[in-house]
Phi, psi and omega in degrees: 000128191226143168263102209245085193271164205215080206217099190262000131359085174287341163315318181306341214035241200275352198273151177295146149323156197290302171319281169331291201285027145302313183270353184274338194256017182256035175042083161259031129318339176260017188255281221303125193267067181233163156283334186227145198209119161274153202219161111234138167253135183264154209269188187283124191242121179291073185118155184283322164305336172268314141358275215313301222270331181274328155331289171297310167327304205267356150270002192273356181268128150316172169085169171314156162187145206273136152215106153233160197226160181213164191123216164236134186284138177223194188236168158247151202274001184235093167091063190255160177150328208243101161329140181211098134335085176316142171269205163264151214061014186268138169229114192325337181279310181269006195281358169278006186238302192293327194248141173321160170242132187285348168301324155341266193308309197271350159312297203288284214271354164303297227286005179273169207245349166232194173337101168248151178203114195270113169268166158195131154233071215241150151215157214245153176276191184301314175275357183242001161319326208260321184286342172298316174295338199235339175257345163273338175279326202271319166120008169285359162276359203246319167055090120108356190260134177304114181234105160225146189196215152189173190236131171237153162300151187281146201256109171335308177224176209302129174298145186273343215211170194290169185301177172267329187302288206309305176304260223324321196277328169275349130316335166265341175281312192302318188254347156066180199242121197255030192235025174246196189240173180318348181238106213289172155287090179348276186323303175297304150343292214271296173324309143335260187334274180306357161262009210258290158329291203045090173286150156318180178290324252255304209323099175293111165293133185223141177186118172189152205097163149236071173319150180293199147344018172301274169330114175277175189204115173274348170290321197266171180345150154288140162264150147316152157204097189304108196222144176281323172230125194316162157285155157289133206304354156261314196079145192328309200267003188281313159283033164211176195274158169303143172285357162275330191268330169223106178021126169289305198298286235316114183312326186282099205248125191291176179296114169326132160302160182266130189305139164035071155355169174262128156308159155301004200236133156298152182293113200269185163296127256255045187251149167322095182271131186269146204319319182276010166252067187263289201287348172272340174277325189322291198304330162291337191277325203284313164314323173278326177293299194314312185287004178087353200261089193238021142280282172328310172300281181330315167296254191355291187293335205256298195298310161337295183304310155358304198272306166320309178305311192300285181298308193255337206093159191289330184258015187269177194290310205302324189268330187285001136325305159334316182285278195333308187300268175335310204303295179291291180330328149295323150334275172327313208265024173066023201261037195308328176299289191309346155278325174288303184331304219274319189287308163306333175265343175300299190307293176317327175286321183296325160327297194287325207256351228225325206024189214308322224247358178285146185293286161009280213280316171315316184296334186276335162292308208302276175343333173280314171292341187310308200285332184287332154303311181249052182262347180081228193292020165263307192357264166347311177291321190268350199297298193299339189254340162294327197273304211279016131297295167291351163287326186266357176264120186287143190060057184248022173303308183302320181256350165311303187296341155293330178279355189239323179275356169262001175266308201294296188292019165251336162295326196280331187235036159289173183285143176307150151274117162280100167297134173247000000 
């Protein structure tokens, strides 16, 4: 599943559209109908060529495959005519050079070889309406790849929460058909969805195609799905860039996405939960964070772990979920050292039970560095045991070695000490 925000707002920097952190924080892991599911979202990406490149990764993987994207559609305003999904910084004057081209993106999803399915929840400007309205009837918005969504016009001022297409819709993937097989029906799904919405006159309904197997249905039979050890209550990939694309080791890492929007589900009460209903508390802890209230999400995520300890031990997979889970709530609430700490104990621990070669555990180092980069004057306090981490992982040279040359220019351009 690749996340595509097309959010040309350079003020936003890295945070996602309201819309974008909606699908990011709705355990989308679980929409896709594969037994084993990558999830990514891309970072703010500088330019259409870098799109271009996570696009093509993610059609060169076998199995279904999810693509949704939101933002805004524009024209260039000079020789316009040609659709484009703005990036950051896209302007009708630059977006034929800054912004993606949608012909782009549906060339890279014909070439993929199983089940593909194009979401959209996008809006389009004054100038590029028209071409919307005239390529959702004709089917050139779709040119053979199954597309369903909707185009709204920009909305006068910027929206705070996801579109209604988009909740509604992730309430029906979240409650599933339970008179259906592991695999929803698109068309019935997306129908759903929009009466659940009840969109405007103004609104473009886009459907066209018939995709395979995608949409998992969370209603049905539970599959095994054996894993010895829990995933992260995010997964590996939803913050960080692919690993074909980048080093494992390389420090420069985009900003984690930010976790779990408030669900269509009220926040439940801030009491002791036993561990395996960690996905019926998420949506209540990320609401509170998200809404600002990050002493309450902290308690929660706190009682949780609690409950965790108790029941499994201090060194089991269960409570160190918890820990990640505290960790991006620090994250959130701008605490970045108690989170690279929190990421740190998190990494070790996965480390130790686990050893060198978990992805998991890599993913969780990464993420300590990130916070470890913007803890400010803890940086230093925090520097050794981040290293003496990247030291125990194989190709973690590049970044011990960032972390030894980011230490060195902070000694070198400290202040002289004055004797009186």
């Amino acid at each position: 599943m690749l996340l595509l925000d097309g959010t040309p707002d350079r003020r936003r920097g890295v945070l996602p559209n309201p819309t974008a952190h909606a699908v990011a924080g709705a355990h989308p892991r679980r929409f896709l109908a594969a037994d084993a599911v990558d999830v990514v979202q891309l970072p703010a990406v500088e330019g259409p060529q870098s799109a271009l490149a996570y696009l093509q990764h993610a059609a060169a993987v076998p199995g279904p495959l999810l693509v949704w994207v939101t933002g805004r559609l524009m024209v260039p305003a000079r020789r316009g005519g040609e659709l484009h999904l703005a990036l950051p910084g896209s302007t009708p004057a630059t977006v034929r050079y800054t912004g993606l081209p949608w012909a782009w993106l549906l060339r890279t999803l014909q070439a993929h070889a199983g089940p593909v399915l194009l979401m959209a929840d996008l809006e389009a400007d004054t100038a590029a309406w028209p071409h919307v309205v005239s390529g959702a009837g004709s089917g050139e918005l779709a040119q053979g790849v199954p597309l369903f969504g909707v185009v709204n016009p920009v909305p006068p001022v910027p929206a705070r929460e996801a579109g209604p297409y988009t909740r509604a819709l992730l309430e029906a993937l979240r409650t599933g058909d339970p008179h259906a097989g592991p695999a929803l029906d698109v068309p019935a799904v997306h129908r759903r969805a929009l009466l659940a919405a009840d969109p405007g006159p103004d609104t473009v309904p886009l459907q066209w195609g018939t995709p395979g197997p995608v949409l998992a249905n969370v209603a049905a039979a539970a599959r095994p799905h054996p894993q010895p050890e829990p995933r992260s209550a995010y997964g590996p990939a939803l913050s960080r860039e692919p690993a074909p694309l980048q080093p494992a080791a390389s420090p420069r890492q985009p900003e984690p996405a930010p976790v779990r929007p408030p669900d269509p589900v009220p926040a439940p009460a801030a009491a002791p939960v036993p561990a395996p209903a960690q996905d019926d508390l998420l949506p209540g802890i990320l609401a509170a964070a998200h809404a600002g209230r990050h002493n309450e999400a902290a308690a929660m995520a706190a009682a949780a772990e609690q409950q965790a300890l108790r029941r499994y031990g201090p060194d089991s997979p269960e409570a160190g979920l918890w820990i990640e889970v505290r960790a991006d709530l620090a994250r959130m609430a701008g605490d970045h050292s108690r989170a690279a700490e929190l990421w740190m104990t998190a990494a070790a621990a996965r480390l130790g039970r686990s050893g060198p070669a978990d992805g998991e555990a890599l993913a969780a180092l990464k993420r300590a560095h990130y916070c470890w980069q913007h803890s400010g004057d803890q940086a230093p306090l925090l520097a050794p045991a981040l290293l003496a981490l990247w030291e125990r992982v194989p190709g973690g040279e590049g970044a011990a070695g960032h972390i030894r040359t980011r230490l060195q220019e902070a000694e070198e351009n400290a202040p002289p000490t004055v004797a009186y």
